[in-house]
Amino acid sequence: MLRSGQRAAKGPSGEGHKGDGYGAPRIGARGLGAQEMSQGVLGVIVESELFRSRRSLLHRGRRIGTDERVVVKTLREPHPSPALIAWARREFELLESLSGVDGVLGVHDFGRSGETVGMALEDIGGLSLAELTRESRLPLDEVLRLMSRVAQTLSNVHAAGVIHKDINPSNIVYNRGTGQYRIIDFGIATLLAVEDAPFDDSRAREGTLAYI
């Protein structure tokens, strides 16, 4: 688990970070080979692609043997460096430490996935707010109710000693049918205990520029 004194995560390259986001599913698991498709990734049969960023791939699938719906997040880079693996594991451990906070994405497993590593995550069957609002606007009263709940979740995350550092529409997943929501992508989150860590790279930008 995370310990006080760990440095904030900027990603292994020290470059700015772009959130994961959940887009509309695309059938077929591009980026995963036929062997991974047939054998399952982290005990999951992958069914559709949700999103791909510069570092990560997100897919929807179901657990082998139980049919539980999950999201699989893997690193795009084959044979990732130890630094990249540590970065991914840190996000998993941080999410695991927030498992008691309502509104934070739940995690199941972390492990090897073919030639890379990844984690199995909770799936509430929703899409990111960025995707939901791309074609139409949500009713104002619905947005206000949702943002009030998200603000309470962030308050509880801060009370647990964590700062997300990249809250934007791509990192809030919402299921309009059930009313469930989750804050996702803690890849650059930091602990409050180390927020005063020395500034060491003036070229690095953390977070999404429009929402900083």
JSON list of C-alpha atoms in Angstrom, two decimals:
[
{"chain": "A", "resi": 1, "resn": "MET", "atom": "CA", "xyz": [0.00, 0.00, 0.00]},
{"chain": "A", "resi": 2, "resn": "LEU", "atom": "CA", "xyz": [1.02, 3.62, -0.28]},
{"chain": "A", "resi": 3, "resn": "ARG", "atom": "CA", "xyz": [3.14, 5.16, 2.44]},
{"chain": "A", "resi": 4, "resn": "SER", "atom": "CA", "xyz": [3.53, 8.76, 3.53]},
{"chain": "A", "resi": 5, "resn": "GLY", "atom": "CA", "xyz": [6.58, 10.21, 1.86]},
{"chain": "A", "resi": 6, "resn": "GLN", "atom": "CA", "xyz": [5.94, 8.83, -1.64]},
{"chain": "A", "resi": 7, "resn": "ARG", "atom": "CA", "xyz": [6.37, 11.34, -4.44]},
{"chain": "A", "resi": 8, "resn": "ALA", "atom": "CA", "xyz": [3.54, 12.51, -6.64]},
{"chain": "A", "resi": 9, "resn": "ALA", "atom": "CA", "xyz": [3.20, 10.47, -9.82]},
{"chain": "A", "resi": 10, "resn": "LYS", "atom": "CA", "xyz": [3.72, 12.33, -13.10]},
{"chain": "A", "resi": 11, "resn": "GLY", "atom": "CA", "xyz": [3.93, 9.21, -15.19]},
{"chain": "A", "resi": 12, "resn": "PRO", "atom": "CA", "xyz": [7.25, 7.54, -15.93]},
{"chain": "A", "resi": 13, "resn": "SER", "atom": "CA", "xyz": [8.30, 10.08, -18.56]},
{"chain": "A", "resi": 14, "resn": "GLY", "atom": "CA", "xyz": [7.54, 13.12, -16.39]},
{"chain": "A", "resi": 15, "resn": "GLU", "atom": "CA", "xyz": [5.28, 14.49, -19.14]},
{"chain": "A", "resi": 16, "resn": "GLY", "atom": "CA", "xyz": [1.77, 15.84, -18.79]},
{"chain": "A", "resi": 17, "resn": "HIS", "atom": "CA", "xyz": [-0.98, 13.29, -18.28]},
{"chain": "A", "resi": 18, "resn": "LYS", "atom": "CA", "xyz": [-4.15, 12.78, -20.29]},
{"chain": "A", "resi": 19, "resn": "GLY", "atom": "CA", "xyz": [-7.04, 11.08, -18.50]},
{"chain": "A", "resi": 20, "resn": "ASP", "atom": "CA", "xyz": [-8.40, 7.67, -19.37]},
{"chain": "A", "resi": 21, "resn": "GLY", "atom": "CA", "xyz": [-12.03, 8.42, -20.07]},
{"chain": "A", "resi": 22, "resn": "TYR", "atom": "CA", "xyz": [-14.68, 5.88, -21.10]},
{"chain": "A", "resi": 23, "resn": "GLY", "atom": "CA", "xyz": [-15.90, 6.22, -24.66]},
{"chain": "A", "resi": 24, "resn": "ALA", "atom": "CA", "xyz": [-18.63, 4.35, -26.45]},
{"chain": "A", "resi": 25, "resn": "PRO", "atom": "CA", "xyz": [-17.54, 0.69, -26.73]},
{"chain": "A", "resi": 26, "resn": "ARG", "atom": "CA", "xyz": [-16.00, -0.48, -29.98]},
{"chain": "A", "resi": 27, "resn": "ILE", "atom": "CA", "xyz": [-16.44, -4.19, -30.60]},
{"chain": "A", "resi": 28, "resn": "GLY", "atom": "CA", "xyz": [-13.22, -6.15, -30.85]},
{"chain": "A", "resi": 29, "resn": "ALA", "atom": "CA", "xyz": [-10.15, -5.80, -28.64]},
{"chain": "A", "resi": 30, "resn": "ARG", "atom": "CA", "xyz": [-7.66, -3.97, -30.82]},
{"chain": "A", "resi": 31, "resn": "GLY", "atom": "CA", "xyz": [-4.21, -3.98, -29.30]},
{"chain": "A", "resi": 32, "resn": "LEU", "atom": "CA", "xyz": [-4.72, -7.41, -27.72]},
{"chain": "A", "resi": 33, "resn": "GLY", "atom": "CA", "xyz": [-3.58, -10.51, -29.59]},
{"chain": "A", "resi": 34, "resn": "ALA", "atom": "CA", "xyz": [-5.74, -13.53, -30.40]},
{"chain": "A", "resi": 35, "resn": "GLN", "atom": "CA", "xyz": [-4.06, -15.52, -27.64]},
{"chain": "A", "resi": 36, "resn": "GLU", "atom": "CA", "xyz": [-4.97, -12.97, -24.98]},
{"chain": "A", "resi": 37, "resn": "MET", "atom": "CA", "xyz": [-8.52, -12.81, -26.41]},
{"chain": "A", "resi": 38, "resn": "SER", "atom": "CA", "xyz": [-9.01, -16.57, -26.18]},
{"chain": "A", "resi": 39, "resn": "GLN", "atom": "CA", "xyz": [-7.30, -17.14, -22.84]},
{"chain": "A", "resi": 40, "resn": "GLY", "atom": "CA", "xyz": [-8.58, -14.00, -21.14]},
{"chain": "A", "resi": 41, "resn": "VAL", "atom": "CA", "xyz": [-6.72, -11.07, -19.61]},
{"chain": "A", "resi": 42, "resn": "LEU", "atom": "CA", "xyz": [-6.37, -11.20, -15.80]},
{"chain": "A", "resi": 43, "resn": "GLY", "atom": "CA", "xyz": [-9.03, -13.91, -15.82]},
{"chain": "A", "resi": 44, "resn": "VAL", "atom": "CA", "xyz": [-11.28, -11.78, -18.05]},
{"chain": "A", "resi": 45, "resn": "ILE", "atom": "CA", "xyz": [-12.67, -12.42, -21.53]},
{"chain": "A", "resi": 46, "resn": "VAL", "atom": "CA", "xyz": [-12.30, -9.08, -23.34]},
{"chain": "A", "resi": 47, "resn": "GLU", "atom": "CA", "xyz": [-15.30, -8.05, -25.45]},
{"chain": "A", "resi": 48, "resn": "SER", "atom": "CA", "xyz": [-14.95, -4.43, -26.56]},
{"chain": "A", "resi": 49, "resn": "GLU", "atom": "CA", "xyz": [-12.57, -1.50, -26.47]},
{"chain": "A", "resi": 50, "resn": "LEU", "atom": "CA", "xyz": [-13.56, 1.54, -24.42]},
{"chain": "A", "resi": 51, "resn": "PHE", "atom": "CA", "xyz": [-10.66, 3.93, -24.79]},
{"chain": "A", "resi": 52, "resn": "ARG", "atom": "CA", "xyz": [-7.01, 4.22, -25.69]},
{"chain": "A", "resi": 53, "resn": "SER", "atom": "CA", "xyz": [-4.61, 6.89, -24.49]},
{"chain": "A", "resi": 54, "resn": "ARG", "atom": "CA", "xyz": [-0.90, 7.35, -25.13]},
{"chain": "A", "resi": 55, "resn": "ARG", "atom": "CA", "xyz": [-0.07, 4.93, -22.29]},
{"chain": "A", "resi": 56, "resn": "SER", "atom": "CA", "xyz": [-3.13, 2.80, -21.62]},
{"chain": "A", "resi": 57, "resn": "LEU", "atom": "CA", "xyz": [-5.83, 0.65, -23.20]},
{"chain": "A", "resi": 58, "resn": "LEU", "atom": "CA", "xyz": [-9.24, 0.14, -21.59]},
{"chain": "A", "resi": 59, "resn": "HIS", "atom": "CA", "xyz": [-11.55, -2.74, -22.52]},
{"chain": "A", "resi": 60, "resn": "ARG", "atom": "CA", "xyz": [-14.84, -4.09, -21.25]},
{"chain": "A", "resi": 61, "resn": "GLY", "atom": "CA", "xyz": [-15.20, -7.78, -20.55]},
{"chain": "A", "resi": 62, "resn": "ARG", "atom": "CA", "xyz": [-16.49, -10.46, -18.21]},
{"chain": "A", "resi": 63, "resn": "ARG", "atom": "CA", "xyz": [-14.78, -12.63, -15.65]},
{"chain": "A", "resi": 64, "resn": "ILE", "atom": "CA", "xyz": [-14.18, -16.24, -16.63]},
{"chain": "A", "resi": 65, "resn": "GLY", "atom": "CA", "xyz": [-16.43, -18.53, -14.60]},
{"chain": "A", "resi": 66, "resn": "THR", "atom": "CA", "xyz": [-18.65, -15.84, -13.06]},
{"chain": "A", "resi": 67, "resn": "ASP", "atom": "CA", "xyz": [-19.58, -13.53, -15.98]},
{"chain": "A", "resi": 68, "resn": "GLU", "atom": "CA", "xyz": [-19.04, -10.52, -13.68]},
{"chain": "A", "resi": 69, "resn": "ARG", "atom": "CA", "xyz": [-18.68, -7.39, -15.80]},
{"chain": "A", "resi": 70, "resn": "VAL", "atom": "CA", "xyz": [-15.31, -5.62, -15.44]},
{"chain": "A", "resi": 71, "resn": "VAL", "atom": "CA", "xyz": [-13.10, -3.07, -17.16]},
{"chain": "A", "resi": 72, "resn": "VAL", "atom": "CA", "xyz": [-9.50, -4.07, -17.94]},
{"chain": "A", "resi": 73, "resn": "LYS", "atom": "CA", "xyz": [-6.85, -1.34, -18.04]},
{"chain": "A", "resi": 74, "resn": "THR", "atom": "CA", "xyz": [-3.51, -2.38, -19.54]},
{"chain": "A", "resi": 75, "resn": "LEU", "atom": "CA", "xyz": [-0.34, -0.57, -20.49]},
{"chain": "A", "resi": 76, "resn": "ARG", "atom": "CA", "xyz": [-0.01, -0.14, -24.25]},
{"chain": "A", "resi": 77, "resn": "GLU", "atom": "CA", "xyz": [3.74, -0.66, -24.27]},
{"chain": "A", "resi": 78, "resn": "PRO", "atom": "CA", "xyz": [4.85, -4.28, -24.69]},
{"chain": "A", "resi": 79, "resn": "HIS", "atom": "CA", "xyz": [7.54, -5.31, -22.22]},
{"chain": "A", "resi": 80, "resn": "PRO", "atom": "CA", "xyz": [7.16, -2.10, -20.17]},
{"chain": "A", "resi": 81, "resn": "SER", "atom": "CA", "xyz": [10.04, -0.74, -18.12]},
{"chain": "A", "resi": 82, "resn": "PRO", "atom": "CA", "xyz": [10.18, -1.28, -14.34]},
{"chain": "A", "resi": 83, "resn": "ALA", "atom": "CA", "xyz": [9.35, 2.43, -13.90]},
{"chain": "A", "resi": 84, "resn": "LEU", "atom": "CA", "xyz": [6.20, 2.11, -16.02]},
{"chain": "A", "resi": 85, "resn": "ILE", "atom": "CA", "xyz": [5.11, -1.04, -14.18]},
{"chain": "A", "resi": 86, "resn": "ALA", "atom": "CA", "xyz": [5.68, 0.70, -10.84]},
{"chain": "A", "resi": 87, "resn": "TRP", "atom": "CA", "xyz": [3.58, 3.66, -12.03]},
{"chain": "A", "resi": 88, "resn": "ALA", "atom": "CA", "xyz": [0.68, 1.37, -12.97]},
{"chain": "A", "resi": 89, "resn": "ARG", "atom": "CA", "xyz": [0.94, -0.62, -9.73]},
{"chain": "A", "resi": 90, "resn": "ARG", "atom": "CA", "xyz": [0.94, 2.60, -7.72]},
{"chain": "A", "resi": 91, "resn": "GLU", "atom": "CA", "xyz": [-2.40, 3.62, -9.23]},
{"chain": "A", "resi": 92, "resn": "PHE", "atom": "CA", "xyz": [-3.83, 0.19, -8.39]},
{"chain": "A", "resi": 93, "resn": "GLU", "atom": "CA", "xyz": [-2.61, 0.39, -4.79]},
{"chain": "A", "resi": 94, "resn": "LEU", "atom": "CA", "xyz": [-3.93, 3.91, -4.38]},
{"chain": "A", "resi": 95, "resn": "LEU", "atom": "CA", "xyz": [-7.38, 2.89, -5.67]},
{"chain": "A", "resi": 96, "resn": "GLU", "atom": "CA", "xyz": [-7.27, -0.11, -3.37]},
{"chain": "A", "resi": 97, "resn": "SER", "atom": "CA", "xyz": [-6.57, 2.19, -0.42]},
{"chain": "A", "resi": 98, "resn": "LEU", "atom": "CA", "xyz": [-9.71, 4.20, -1.32]},
{"chain": "A", "resi": 99, "resn": "SER", "atom": "CA", "xyz": [-11.97, 1.15, -1.53]},
{"chain": "A", "resi": 100, "resn": "GLY", "atom": "CA", "xyz": [-14.18, 2.47, 1.28]},
{"chain": "A", "resi": 101, "resn": "VAL", "atom": "CA", "xyz": [-14.89, 5.78, -0.45]},
{"chain": "A", "resi": 102, "resn": "ASP", "atom": "CA", "xyz": [-18.24, 5.84, -2.25]},
{"chain": "A", "resi": 103, "resn": "GLY", "atom": "CA", "xyz": [-17.90, 7.09, -5.83]},
{"chain": "A", "resi": 104, "resn": "VAL", "atom": "CA", "xyz": [-14.29, 5.98, -6.39]},
{"chain": "A", "resi": 105, "resn": "LEU", "atom": "CA", "xyz": [-13.74, 3.25, -8.97]},
{"chain": "A", "resi": 106, "resn": "GLY", "atom": "CA", "xyz": [-13.26, -0.16, -7.37]},
{"chain": "A", "resi": 107, "resn": "VAL", "atom": "CA", "xyz": [-10.36, -2.47, -8.23]},
{"chain": "A", "resi": 108, "resn": "HIS", "atom": "CA", "xyz": [-10.11, -6.26, -8.38]},
{"chain": "A", "resi": 109, "resn": "ASP", "atom": "CA", "xyz": [-6.71, -7.51, -9.55]},
{"chain": "A", "resi": 110, "resn": "PHE", "atom": "CA", "xyz": [-3.32, -6.39, -10.81]},
{"chain": "A", "resi": 111, "resn": "GLY", "atom": "CA", "xyz": [-1.03, -8.63, -12.79]},
{"chain": "A", "resi": 112, "resn": "ARG", "atom": "CA", "xyz": [0.67, -9.71, -15.98]},
{"chain": "A", "resi": 113, "resn": "SER", "atom": "CA", "xyz": [-1.36, -9.39, -19.18]},
{"chain": "A", "resi": 114, "resn": "GLY", "atom": "CA", "xyz": [0.39, -11.02, -22.13]},
{"chain": "A", "resi": 115, "resn": "GLU", "atom": "CA", "xyz": [3.50, -8.94, -22.78]},
{"chain": "A", "resi": 116, "resn": "THR", "atom": "CA", "xyz": [2.45, -6.09, -20.48]},
{"chain": "A", "resi": 117, "resn": "VAL", "atom": "CA", "xyz": [0.67, -5.51, -17.15]},
{"chain": "A", "resi": 118, "resn": "GLY", "atom": "CA", "xyz": [-2.78, -4.35, -16.21]},
{"chain": "A", "resi": 119, "resn": "MET", "atom": "CA", "xyz": [-5.59, -4.26, -13.69]},
{"chain": "A", "resi": 120, "resn": "ALA", "atom": "CA", "xyz": [-9.19, -5.44, -13.55]},
{"chain": "A", "resi": 121, "resn": "LEU", "atom": "CA", "xyz": [-11.55, -2.66, -12.46]},
{"chain": "A", "resi": 122, "resn": "GLU", "atom": "CA", "xyz": [-15.17, -2.28, -11.46]},
{"chain": "A", "resi": 123, "resn": "ASP", "atom": "CA", "xyz": [-17.61, -1.71, -14.34]},
{"chain": "A", "resi": 124, "resn": "ILE", "atom": "CA", "xyz": [-20.80, 0.26, -13.62]},
{"chain": "A", "resi": 125, "resn": "GLY", "atom": "CA", "xyz": [-21.83, 0.16, -17.27]},
{"chain": "A", "resi": 126, "resn": "GLY", "atom": "CA", "xyz": [-21.52, 3.91, -17.78]},
{"chain": "A", "resi": 127, "resn": "LEU", "atom": "CA", "xyz": [-19.70, 6.35, -20.05]},
{"chain": "A", "resi": 128, "resn": "SER", "atom": "CA", "xyz": [-17.55, 9.35, -19.24]},
{"chain": "A", "resi": 129, "resn": "LEU", "atom": "CA", "xyz": [-19.27, 12.72, -18.99]},
{"chain": "A", "resi": 130, "resn": "ALA", "atom": "CA", "xyz": [-17.12, 13.83, -21.92]},
{"chain": "A", "resi": 131, "resn": "GLU", "atom": "CA", "xyz": [-18.65, 11.09, -24.05]},
{"chain": "A", "resi": 132, "resn": "LEU", "atom": "CA", "xyz": [-22.20, 11.58, -22.75]},
{"chain": "A", "resi": 133, "resn": "THR", "atom": "CA", "xyz": [-22.19, 15.30, -23.48]},
{"chain": "A", "resi": 134, "resn": "ARG", "atom": "CA", "xyz": [-20.51, 15.04, -26.87]},
{"chain": "A", "resi": 135, "resn": "GLU", "atom": "CA", "xyz": [-23.80, 14.78, -28.77]},
{"chain": "A", "resi": 136, "resn": "SER", "atom": "CA", "xyz": [-26.37, 16.19, -26.34]},
{"chain": "A", "resi": 137, "resn": "ARG", "atom": "CA", "xyz": [-26.60, 18.14, -23.10]},
{"chain": "A", "resi": 138, "resn": "LEU", "atom": "CA", "xyz": [-27.67, 16.60, -19.82]},
{"chain": "A", "resi": 139, "resn": "PRO", "atom": "CA", "xyz": [-30.56, 18.31, -18.00]},
{"chain": "A", "resi": 140, "resn": "LEU", "atom": "CA", "xyz": [-29.28, 21.00, -15.63]},
{"chain": "A", "resi": 141, "resn": "ASP", "atom": "CA", "xyz": [-30.99, 19.54, -12.56]},
{"chain": "A", "resi": 142, "resn": "GLU", "atom": "CA", "xyz": [-29.40, 16.13, -13.26]},
{"chain": "A", "resi": 143, "resn": "VAL", "atom": "CA", "xyz": [-25.96, 17.69, -13.65]},
{"chain": "A", "resi": 144, "resn": "LEU", "atom": "CA", "xyz": [-26.31, 19.66, -10.40]},
{"chain": "A", "resi": 145, "resn": "ARG", "atom": "CA", "xyz": [-27.33, 16.55, -8.46]},
{"chain": "A", "resi": 146, "resn": "LEU", "atom": "CA", "xyz": [-24.45, 14.57, -9.93]},
{"chain": "A", "resi": 147, "resn": "MET", "atom": "CA", "xyz": [-21.85, 17.28, -9.27]},
{"chain": "A", "resi": 148, "resn": "SER", "atom": "CA", "xyz": [-23.00, 17.57, -5.66]},
{"chain": "A", "resi": 149, "resn": "ARG", "atom": "CA", "xyz": [-22.35, 13.85, -5.21]},
{"chain": "A", "resi": 150, "resn": "VAL", "atom": "CA", "xyz": [-18.99, 14.06, -7.01]},
{"chain": "A", "resi": 151, "resn": "ALA", "atom": "CA", "xyz": [-17.97, 16.96, -4.74]},
{"chain": "A", "resi": 152, "resn": "GLN", "atom": "CA", "xyz": [-18.79, 14.85, -1.68]},
{"chain": "A", "resi": 153, "resn": "THR", "atom": "CA", "xyz": [-16.69, 12.00, -3.05]},
{"chain": "A", "resi": 154, "resn": "LEU", "atom": "CA", "xyz": [-13.76, 14.37, -3.63]},
{"chain": "A", "resi": 155, "resn": "SER", "atom": "CA", "xyz": [-14.13, 15.66, -0.09]},
{"chain": "A", "resi": 156, "resn": "ASN", "atom": "CA", "xyz": [-13.91, 12.09, 1.21]},
{"chain": "A", "resi": 157, "resn": "VAL", "atom": "CA", "xyz": [-10.90, 11.38, -1.04]},
{"chain": "A", "resi": 158, "resn": "HIS", "atom": "CA", "xyz": [-9.15, 14.43, 0.39]},
{"chain": "A", "resi": 159, "resn": "ALA", "atom": "CA", "xyz": [-10.06, 13.34, 3.92]},
{"chain": "A", "resi": 160, "resn": "ALA", "atom": "CA", "xyz": [-8.30, 10.04, 3.10]},
{"chain": "A", "resi": 161, "resn": "GLY", "atom": "CA", "xyz": [-5.16, 12.03, 2.29]},
{"chain": "A", "resi": 162, "resn": "VAL", "atom": "CA", "xyz": [-5.28, 11.86, -1.52]},
{"chain": "A", "resi": 163, "resn": "ILE", "atom": "CA", "xyz": [-5.48, 14.56, -4.22]},
{"chain": "A", "resi": 164, "resn": "HIS", "atom": "CA", "xyz": [-6.70, 13.38, -7.63]},
{"chain": "A", "resi": 165, "resn": "LYS", "atom": "CA", "xyz": [-5.15, 16.30, -9.59]},
{"chain": "A", "resi": 166, "resn": "ASP", "atom": "CA", "xyz": [-7.02, 15.71, -12.86]},
{"chain": "A", "resi": 167, "resn": "ILE", "atom": "CA", "xyz": [-10.78, 16.06, -12.34]},
{"chain": "A", "resi": 168, "resn": "ASN", "atom": "CA", "xyz": [-12.38, 16.65, -15.73]},
{"chain": "A", "resi": 169, "resn": "PRO", "atom": "CA", "xyz": [-15.35, 15.22, -17.71]},
{"chain": "A", "resi": 170, "resn": "SER", "atom": "CA", "xyz": [-13.25, 12.35, -19.09]},
{"chain": "A", "resi": 171, "resn": "ASN", "atom": "CA", "xyz": [-12.50, 11.12, -15.57]},
{"chain": "A", "resi": 172, "resn": "ILE", "atom": "CA", "xyz": [-16.07, 10.98, -14.27]},
{"chain": "A", "resi": 173, "resn": "VAL", "atom": "CA", "xyz": [-18.02, 7.92, -15.43]},
{"chain": "A", "resi": 174, "resn": "TYR", "atom": "CA", "xyz": [-21.81, 8.05, -15.14]},
{"chain": "A", "resi": 175, "resn": "ASN", "atom": "CA", "xyz": [-24.57, 5.52, -15.74]},
{"chain": "A", "resi": 176, "resn": "ARG", "atom": "CA", "xyz": [-27.75, 7.51, -16.33]},
{"chain": "A", "resi": 177, "resn": "GLY", "atom": "CA", "xyz": [-29.93, 4.42, -16.03]},
{"chain": "A", "resi": 178, "resn": "THR", "atom": "CA", "xyz": [-28.81, 3.46, -12.52]},
{"chain": "A", "resi": 179, "resn": "GLY", "atom": "CA", "xyz": [-27.58, 6.86, -11.29]},
{"chain": "A", "resi": 180, "resn": "GLN", "atom": "CA", "xyz": [-24.19, 5.35, -10.42]},
{"chain": "A", "resi": 181, "resn": "TYR", "atom": "CA", "xyz": [-21.03, 7.37, -10.99]},
{"chain": "A", "resi": 182, "resn": "ARG", "atom": "CA", "xyz": [-17.32, 6.79, -10.42]},
{"chain": "A", "resi": 183, "resn": "ILE", "atom": "CA", "xyz": [-14.21, 8.98, -10.38]},
{"chain": "A", "resi": 184, "resn": "ILE", "atom": "CA", "xyz": [-11.53, 7.22, -12.42]},
{"chain": "A", "resi": 185, "resn": "ASP", "atom": "CA", "xyz": [-7.87, 7.59, -13.43]},
{"chain": "A", "resi": 186, "resn": "PHE", "atom": "CA", "xyz": [-5.75, 8.22, -10.35]},
{"chain": "A", "resi": 187, "resn": "GLY", "atom": "CA", "xyz": [-2.56, 7.93, -12.41]},
{"chain": "A", "resi": 188, "resn": "ILE", "atom": "CA", "xyz": [-1.12, 11.28, -11.28]},
{"chain": "A", "resi": 189, "resn": "ALA", "atom": "CA", "xyz": [-2.79, 11.45, -7.87]},
{"chain": "A", "resi": 190, "resn": "THR", "atom": "CA", "xyz": [-0.63, 12.32, -4.88]},
{"chain": "A", "resi": 191, "resn": "LEU", "atom": "CA", "xyz": [-0.76, 12.09, -1.11]},
{"chain": "A", "resi": 192, "resn": "LEU", "atom": "CA", "xyz": [-1.50, 15.23, 0.88]},
{"chain": "A", "resi": 193, "resn": "ALA", "atom": "CA", "xyz": [1.51, 14.41, 3.04]},
{"chain": "A", "resi": 194, "resn": "VAL", "atom": "CA", "xyz": [3.85, 15.04, 0.10]},
{"chain": "A", "resi": 195, "resn": "GLU", "atom": "CA", "xyz": [2.07, 17.93, -1.60]},
{"chain": "A", "resi": 196, "resn": "ASP", "atom": "CA", "xyz": [4.90, 20.28, -0.52]},
{"chain": "A", "resi": 197, "resn": "ALA", "atom": "CA", "xyz": [7.54, 18.10, -2.18]},
{"chain": "A", "resi": 198, "resn": "PRO", "atom": "CA", "xyz": [10.23, 20.15, -3.96]},
{"chain": "A", "resi": 199, "resn": "PHE", "atom": "CA", "xyz": [9.33, 21.27, -7.48]},
{"chain": "A", "resi": 200, "resn": "ASP", "atom": "CA", "xyz": [11.80, 19.59, -9.74]},
{"chain": "A", "resi": 201, "resn": "ASP", "atom": "CA", "xyz": [10.68, 19.95, -13.38]},
{"chain": "A", "resi": 202, "resn": "SER", "atom": "CA", "xyz": [9.40, 23.24, -14.77]},
{"chain": "A", "resi": 203, "resn": "ARG", "atom": "CA", "xyz": [8.60, 21.54, -18.10]},
{"chain": "A", "resi": 204, "resn": "ALA", "atom": "CA", "xyz": [6.17, 19.00, -16.66]},
{"chain": "A", "resi": 205, "resn": "ARG", "atom": "CA", "xyz": [2.44, 19.76, -16.69]},
{"chain": "A", "resi": 206, "resn": "GLU", "atom": "CA", "xyz": [0.12, 17.64, -14.58]},
{"chain": "A", "resi": 207, "resn": "GLY", "atom": "CA", "xyz": [-3.60, 17.47, -15.19]},
{"chain": "A", "resi": 208, "resn": "THR", "atom": "CA", "xyz": [-5.82, 18.64, -18.04]},
{"chain": "A", "resi": 209, "resn": "LEU", "atom": "CA", "xyz": [-5.04, 22.24, -19.02]},
{"chain": "A", "resi": 210, "resn": "ALA", "atom": "CA", "xyz": [-8.65, 23.40, -19.43]},
{"chain": "A", "resi": 211, "resn": "TYR", "atom": "CA", "xyz": [-9.53, 22.17, -15.93]},
{"chain": "A", "resi": 212, "resn": "ILE", "atom": "CA", "xyz": [-6.42, 23.17, -13.94]}
]
